[in-house]
Amino acid sequence: MSVRPSPAPTGSLAAGNDLDPSPLGPMPPGLERLRPLSLAETNERASLVTRTCRKYLVPVSSMSDLFAGAERDFGVLEIGGRTSFLYSSTYLDTPDLRTFHDHRQGRRLRYKVRTRTYLDTGTRMFEVKTKGARGITDKVRIELPMETPEDRLTPRTRRFLDRTLDRCRLGSPDTLTASAVTDYRRSTVVSLSGLERVTVDTGLVGYRGDRMVRMRPDVVLLEIKTWGGLTPTERRLHELGFRGARFSKYAAALAALEPGLRGNRWLRAMGLCLDHPEPRRDLLAERRGA
C-alpha cells in the first residue's frame, strides 16, 4: 500500500541551509582542489541528459585517492560559492508501486517520476526518467514554482507526464501518489573533455511514513553518467579495486522501509551502505541540539 510521506524532510532541511555542516554531513574529501565550474559551463561541457549511468559504492577514505592528480582534467560545479548541495526528491508511484516493481523485475521499458527540490538554490523540478530497450536513460523535466506541492500531480505536471510517456509508448498511470522521500548531499564533478559527469552523493536518508533509513557516513555513492564505455574515473575505480553496484536510492529506501517488498536486486549493495531502519527523526533538530 502506498504511504504518503509528510513534507517534514524537505521543510526541515530547507530551514537548515545556513548550518555548516548540514544535517546530512559535509562534502567528501578529494574534490577541494578541482577547478570550480559554473552551472552554465557544467551543462555546456557535459549535460548528458540522455545517457548511460553506472553506480559505485566507495569508502569516503578512498575519495582522495580517486581524484588525486585530476586537477587538469576535472572541475566541480560551484554555485554561490558552494560545491555541495542539499537535494530532496519525492517519488510518485502507483498505489501498487508499479515503477518500483518494474525496476525490480528489470523491465527494459520503464519510467520513474519524482519532484526534486534543490534546497540551497530554492528550485523545484518535476522530472520523468525513462529507460529504453538499449539501456539508455533519458530525463526530461520542467521547473515548478516552489509553492507547488511535491507530493502529488497538478494539472500541469499531469499533462507533462502524459505527453512524455506517450512519446515513449508507455502507458500513463491513472493515479500517482507520493511513495518515498530521499534527502542527500550532492557534489557534481565534470570531465573538462565532456566525456563524463560524476555525481558524488553522501548522507542519504530515505523516508516512508513514520520510518527512515540512513546511508552510513563512511560510504559515498558515485554515479558515472556518460555516453558509452568505461570512463577515466571508472578505470581509476577499477584500479583501486571497486566495481559497479546495483543500487537505486528510491528502490533501496522502499525495500528497506516497507515490510514484504522484495529487494533482491539491491540487497548486496544495501548491506554495504545502509544502516538499519529506525523511527523517523528530525535531523535538523538533532544538529541544533534539540
Short mmCIF file of C-alpha atoms in Angstrom, two decimals:
data_model
loop_
_atom_site.label_atom_id
_atom_site.label_comp_id
_atom_site.label_asym_id
_atom_site.label_seq_id
_atom_site.Cartn_x
_atom_site.Cartn_y
_atom_site.Cartn_z
CA MET A 1 0.00 0.00 0.00
CA SER A 2 1.31 3.46 -0.88
CA VAL A 3 2.03 5.67 2.08
CA ARG A 4 2.29 9.37 1.50
CA PRO A 5 5.31 10.83 3.31
CA SER A 6 4.84 14.00 5.26
CA PRO A 7 6.72 17.07 4.00
CA ALA A 8 8.90 17.18 7.12
CA PRO A 9 12.20 16.21 5.47
CA THR A 10 12.05 18.96 2.86
CA GLY A 11 10.85 21.60 5.29
CA SER A 12 13.38 20.81 7.99
CA LEU A 13 16.35 20.64 5.67
CA ALA A 14 15.37 23.73 3.75
CA ALA A 15 15.27 25.62 7.02
CA GLY A 16 18.78 24.42 7.81
CA ASN A 17 20.62 25.80 4.79
CA ASP A 18 22.55 28.23 6.99
CA LEU A 19 24.05 25.40 9.01
CA ASP A 20 27.59 24.20 8.34
CA PRO A 21 27.96 21.28 8.21
CA SER A 22 24.48 20.42 7.04
CA PRO A 23 22.29 17.84 8.79
CA LEU A 24 23.39 15.40 6.10
CA GLY A 25 27.13 15.91 6.57
CA PRO A 26 29.95 17.80 4.84
CA MET A 27 31.30 17.44 1.32
CA PRO A 28 33.51 14.35 0.93
CA PRO A 29 37.28 14.85 0.62
CA GLY A 30 39.18 14.79 -2.67
CA LEU A 31 37.21 17.47 -4.52
CA GLU A 32 38.62 20.63 -2.94
CA ARG A 33 41.46 21.02 -5.46
CA LEU A 34 39.24 20.76 -8.57
CA ARG A 35 38.56 23.82 -10.67
CA PRO A 36 35.14 25.41 -9.91
CA LEU A 37 32.69 25.42 -12.82
CA SER A 38 29.52 27.45 -13.21
CA LEU A 39 26.20 25.72 -13.89
CA ALA A 40 26.23 27.07 -17.45
CA GLU A 41 29.74 25.71 -18.10
CA THR A 42 28.83 22.38 -16.49
CA ASN A 43 25.82 21.97 -18.77
CA GLU A 44 27.78 23.11 -21.80
CA ARG A 45 30.53 20.58 -21.20
CA ALA A 46 28.51 17.58 -20.01
CA SER A 47 24.74 17.90 -19.73
CA LEU A 48 24.31 14.16 -20.50
CA VAL A 49 20.53 14.15 -20.13
CA THR A 50 20.36 11.11 -22.41
CA ARG A 51 22.98 8.71 -21.09
CA THR A 52 24.07 5.51 -19.52
CA CYS A 53 24.55 5.62 -15.77
CA ARG A 54 26.68 3.28 -13.67
CA LYS A 55 26.92 3.38 -9.87
CA TYR A 56 29.71 2.66 -7.41
CA LEU A 57 29.75 2.50 -3.61
CA VAL A 58 33.09 3.76 -2.35
CA PRO A 59 34.51 4.38 1.13
CA VAL A 60 34.92 8.07 1.94
CA SER A 61 38.54 7.28 2.76
CA SER A 62 39.20 6.38 -0.91
CA MET A 63 37.92 9.64 -2.40
CA SER A 64 41.25 11.47 -2.16
CA ASP A 65 42.99 8.62 -3.99
CA LEU A 66 40.29 8.54 -6.64
CA PHE A 67 40.68 12.20 -7.63
CA ALA A 68 44.39 12.60 -6.88
CA GLY A 69 46.07 14.43 -9.77
CA ALA A 70 42.74 15.12 -11.51
CA GLU A 71 43.01 18.91 -11.39
CA ARG A 72 43.85 19.28 -15.09
CA ASP A 73 41.02 17.05 -16.32
CA PHE A 74 38.07 17.68 -14.00
CA GLY A 75 36.12 20.52 -12.45
CA VAL A 76 33.42 20.70 -9.79
CA LEU A 77 30.09 22.52 -10.02
CA GLU A 78 30.03 25.70 -7.93
CA ILE A 79 27.00 27.91 -7.33
CA GLY A 80 27.17 30.89 -4.99
CA GLY A 81 30.48 29.74 -3.55
CA ARG A 82 29.10 26.25 -2.75
CA THR A 83 30.29 22.98 -4.25
CA SER A 84 27.98 20.71 -2.25
CA PHE A 85 24.19 20.94 -2.29
CA LEU A 86 21.18 19.52 -0.48
CA TYR A 87 18.64 17.66 -2.61
CA SER A 88 15.22 16.35 -1.66
CA SER A 89 13.35 14.01 -4.03
CA THR A 90 9.73 12.96 -3.56
CA TYR A 91 8.95 9.90 -5.68
CA LEU A 92 5.50 9.34 -7.12
CA ASP A 93 4.27 5.83 -7.80
CA THR A 94 1.04 3.97 -8.41
CA PRO A 95 -0.87 2.54 -5.41
CA ASP A 96 0.58 -0.91 -6.21
CA LEU A 97 4.12 0.54 -6.69
CA ARG A 98 4.31 -0.26 -10.37
CA THR A 99 7.50 1.74 -11.07
CA PHE A 100 9.27 0.02 -8.17
CA HIS A 101 8.26 -3.46 -9.35
CA ASP A 102 9.12 -2.68 -13.00
CA HIS A 103 12.62 -1.76 -11.85
CA ARG A 104 12.90 -4.78 -9.55
CA GLN A 105 11.89 -7.09 -12.38
CA GLY A 106 14.37 -5.46 -14.75
CA ARG A 107 11.80 -4.41 -17.35
CA ARG A 108 13.57 -2.96 -20.36
CA LEU A 109 10.97 -0.20 -20.85
CA ARG A 110 10.16 1.64 -17.66
CA TYR A 111 9.89 5.07 -16.08
CA LYS A 112 10.30 6.88 -12.78
CA VAL A 113 8.55 10.05 -11.62
CA ARG A 114 9.73 12.47 -8.95
CA THR A 115 9.59 16.03 -7.74
CA ARG A 116 13.11 17.19 -6.94
CA THR A 117 13.86 20.22 -4.79
CA TYR A 118 17.27 21.87 -4.83
CA LEU A 119 17.17 23.23 -1.31
CA ASP A 120 20.19 25.54 -1.43
CA THR A 121 19.04 27.36 -4.57
CA GLY A 122 15.29 27.26 -3.92
CA THR A 123 14.48 25.45 -7.17
CA ARG A 124 11.88 22.73 -7.74
CA MET A 125 11.67 20.42 -10.77
CA PHE A 126 9.20 17.79 -11.91
CA GLU A 127 11.18 15.00 -13.56
CA VAL A 128 10.33 11.95 -15.62
CA LYS A 129 13.13 9.42 -16.23
CA THR A 130 12.59 6.78 -18.87
CA LYS A 131 14.71 3.77 -19.71
CA GLY A 132 14.65 2.34 -23.22
CA ALA A 133 15.35 -1.04 -24.76
CA ARG A 134 19.06 -0.27 -25.21
CA GLY A 135 19.52 0.63 -21.55
CA ILE A 136 19.73 4.36 -22.27
CA THR A 137 18.30 6.65 -19.61
CA ASP A 138 16.54 9.83 -20.73
CA LYS A 139 15.47 12.51 -18.28
CA VAL A 140 13.05 15.31 -19.07
CA ARG A 141 11.84 17.91 -16.60
CA ILE A 142 10.07 21.19 -16.09
CA GLU A 143 10.68 23.82 -13.45
CA LEU A 144 7.91 24.45 -10.94
CA PRO A 145 7.19 27.31 -8.55
CA MET A 146 8.46 26.44 -5.08
CA GLU A 147 4.92 26.55 -3.70
CA THR A 148 3.87 23.68 -5.99
CA PRO A 149 3.11 20.59 -3.90
CA GLU A 150 5.83 17.99 -4.30
CA ASP A 151 3.73 15.00 -3.22
CA ARG A 152 1.08 14.85 -5.96
CA LEU A 153 0.38 15.65 -9.59
CA THR A 154 -1.04 19.00 -10.64
CA PRO A 155 -2.84 19.61 -13.95
CA ARG A 156 0.41 20.93 -15.44
CA THR A 157 2.57 18.02 -14.30
CA ARG A 158 -0.13 15.52 -15.34
CA ARG A 159 -0.08 16.92 -18.89
CA PHE A 160 3.71 16.83 -18.97
CA LEU A 161 3.78 13.24 -17.70
CA ASP A 162 1.16 12.07 -20.20
CA ARG A 163 2.99 13.67 -23.15
CA THR A 164 6.33 12.22 -22.07
CA LEU A 165 5.07 8.66 -21.60
CA ASP A 166 3.01 8.76 -24.78
CA ARG A 167 6.11 9.79 -26.74
CA CYS A 168 7.93 6.77 -25.28
CA ARG A 169 4.97 4.45 -25.97
CA LEU A 170 4.48 3.83 -22.26
CA GLY A 171 1.00 3.87 -20.77
CA SER A 172 0.29 6.72 -18.38
CA PRO A 173 -0.96 5.63 -14.92
CA ASP A 174 -4.38 6.69 -13.66
CA THR A 175 -3.11 7.56 -10.17
CA LEU A 176 0.24 8.56 -8.72
CA THR A 177 0.86 9.36 -5.07
CA ALA A 178 4.00 10.02 -3.04
CA SER A 179 5.65 6.76 -2.05
CA ALA A 180 9.01 7.80 -0.57
CA VAL A 181 11.30 10.76 0.02
CA THR A 182 15.08 10.74 -0.27
CA ASP A 183 17.31 13.54 1.02
CA TYR A 184 21.04 13.69 0.42
CA ARG A 185 24.02 15.95 -0.24
CA ARG A 186 25.48 16.05 -3.77
CA SER A 187 28.62 17.37 -5.45
CA THR A 188 28.97 17.20 -9.22
CA VAL A 189 32.33 16.53 -10.87
CA VAL A 190 32.64 17.17 -14.60
CA SER A 191 35.22 15.99 -17.09
CA LEU A 192 36.54 19.06 -18.93
CA SER A 193 36.50 16.96 -22.11
CA GLY A 194 32.74 16.41 -21.70
CA LEU A 195 33.17 12.64 -21.62
CA GLU A 196 31.64 12.08 -18.21
CA ARG A 197 29.80 13.63 -15.31
CA VAL A 198 30.23 12.15 -11.83
CA THR A 199 27.74 12.87 -9.05
CA VAL A 200 29.00 12.30 -5.52
CA ASP A 201 26.19 11.61 -3.03
CA THR A 202 26.59 11.40 0.73
CA GLY A 203 24.33 11.40 3.76
CA LEU A 204 21.41 9.70 2.01
CA VAL A 205 18.27 9.48 4.17
CA GLY A 206 15.17 7.65 2.92
CA TYR A 207 11.72 8.27 4.43
CA ARG A 208 8.44 6.40 4.16
CA GLY A 209 5.64 7.01 6.60
CA ASP A 210 6.97 7.14 10.16
CA ARG A 211 10.26 5.32 9.44
CA MET A 212 13.61 6.28 7.95
CA VAL A 213 16.82 4.61 6.83
CA ARG A 214 20.22 6.24 6.52
CA MET A 215 23.32 5.60 4.46
CA ARG A 216 26.37 5.06 6.64
CA PRO A 217 28.58 8.15 6.92
CA ASP A 218 31.70 6.31 5.73
CA VAL A 219 30.20 5.49 2.29
CA VAL A 220 29.88 7.61 -0.87
CA LEU A 221 27.57 6.82 -3.79
CA LEU A 222 29.11 7.70 -7.15
CA GLU A 223 27.02 7.83 -10.31
CA ILE A 224 29.01 7.90 -13.55
CA LYS A 225 26.97 9.47 -16.36
CA THR A 226 28.39 9.07 -19.85
CA TRP A 227 27.52 8.36 -23.47
CA GLY A 228 29.19 4.98 -23.72
CA GLY A 229 32.02 2.77 -22.46
CA LEU A 230 34.25 2.90 -19.39
CA THR A 231 35.34 6.40 -18.43
CA PRO A 232 38.66 7.53 -16.92
CA THR A 233 37.03 7.71 -13.49
CA GLU A 234 35.77 4.14 -13.81
CA ARG A 235 39.18 2.89 -14.88
CA ARG A 236 40.64 4.53 -11.78
CA LEU A 237 37.91 2.94 -9.65
CA HIS A 238 38.79 -0.47 -11.07
CA GLU A 239 42.48 0.15 -10.33
CA LEU A 240 41.51 0.84 -6.71
CA GLY A 241 39.53 -2.42 -6.58
CA PHE A 242 35.95 -1.13 -6.91
CA ARG A 243 33.31 -2.50 -9.27
CA GLY A 244 29.88 -1.25 -10.23
CA ALA A 245 26.97 -1.73 -7.82
CA ARG A 246 23.28 -2.32 -8.39
CA PHE A 247 21.69 0.43 -6.35
CA SER A 248 18.69 2.75 -6.60
CA LYS A 249 18.06 5.37 -3.93
CA TYR A 250 14.29 5.08 -4.39
CA ALA A 251 14.16 1.29 -4.58
CA ALA A 252 16.55 0.82 -1.65
CA ALA A 253 14.51 3.17 0.55
CA LEU A 254 11.29 1.32 -0.28
CA ALA A 255 12.77 -2.15 0.11
CA ALA A 256 14.30 -1.20 3.47
CA LEU A 257 11.23 0.53 4.88
CA GLU A 258 8.27 -1.43 3.53
CA PRO A 259 7.86 -4.90 5.08
CA GLY A 260 7.15 -7.58 2.50
CA LEU A 261 8.71 -5.85 -0.51
CA ARG A 262 11.29 -7.95 -2.28
CA GLY A 263 14.51 -6.10 -2.97
CA ASN A 264 16.77 -8.99 -4.00
CA ARG A 265 18.18 -6.95 -6.87
CA TRP A 266 19.71 -4.43 -4.45
CA LEU A 267 20.27 -6.45 -1.27
CA ARG A 268 24.04 -6.74 -1.59
CA ALA A 269 24.51 -3.01 -2.17
CA MET A 270 22.03 -2.16 0.60
CA GLY A 271 24.02 -4.30 3.01
CA LEU A 272 27.18 -2.39 2.09
CA CYS A 273 25.84 1.10 2.68
CA LEU A 274 22.58 1.27 4.67
CA ASP A 275 22.05 1.22 8.42
CA HIS A 276 19.02 -0.50 9.94
CA PRO A 277 15.67 1.30 9.60
CA GLU A 278 14.65 3.40 12.57
CA PRO A 279 11.77 5.62 13.68
CA ARG A 280 11.59 8.88 11.82
CA ARG A 281 13.64 11.64 13.46
CA ASP A 282 14.15 15.34 12.91
CA LEU A 283 17.80 15.53 11.81
CA LEU A 284 17.83 19.31 11.89
CA ALA A 285 16.68 19.35 15.50
CA GLU A 286 19.45 16.90 16.38
CA ARG A 287 22.02 19.13 14.72
CA ARG A 288 20.79 22.08 16.79
CA GLY A 289 20.98 20.03 19.95
CA ALA A 290 17.22 19.88 20.50
#
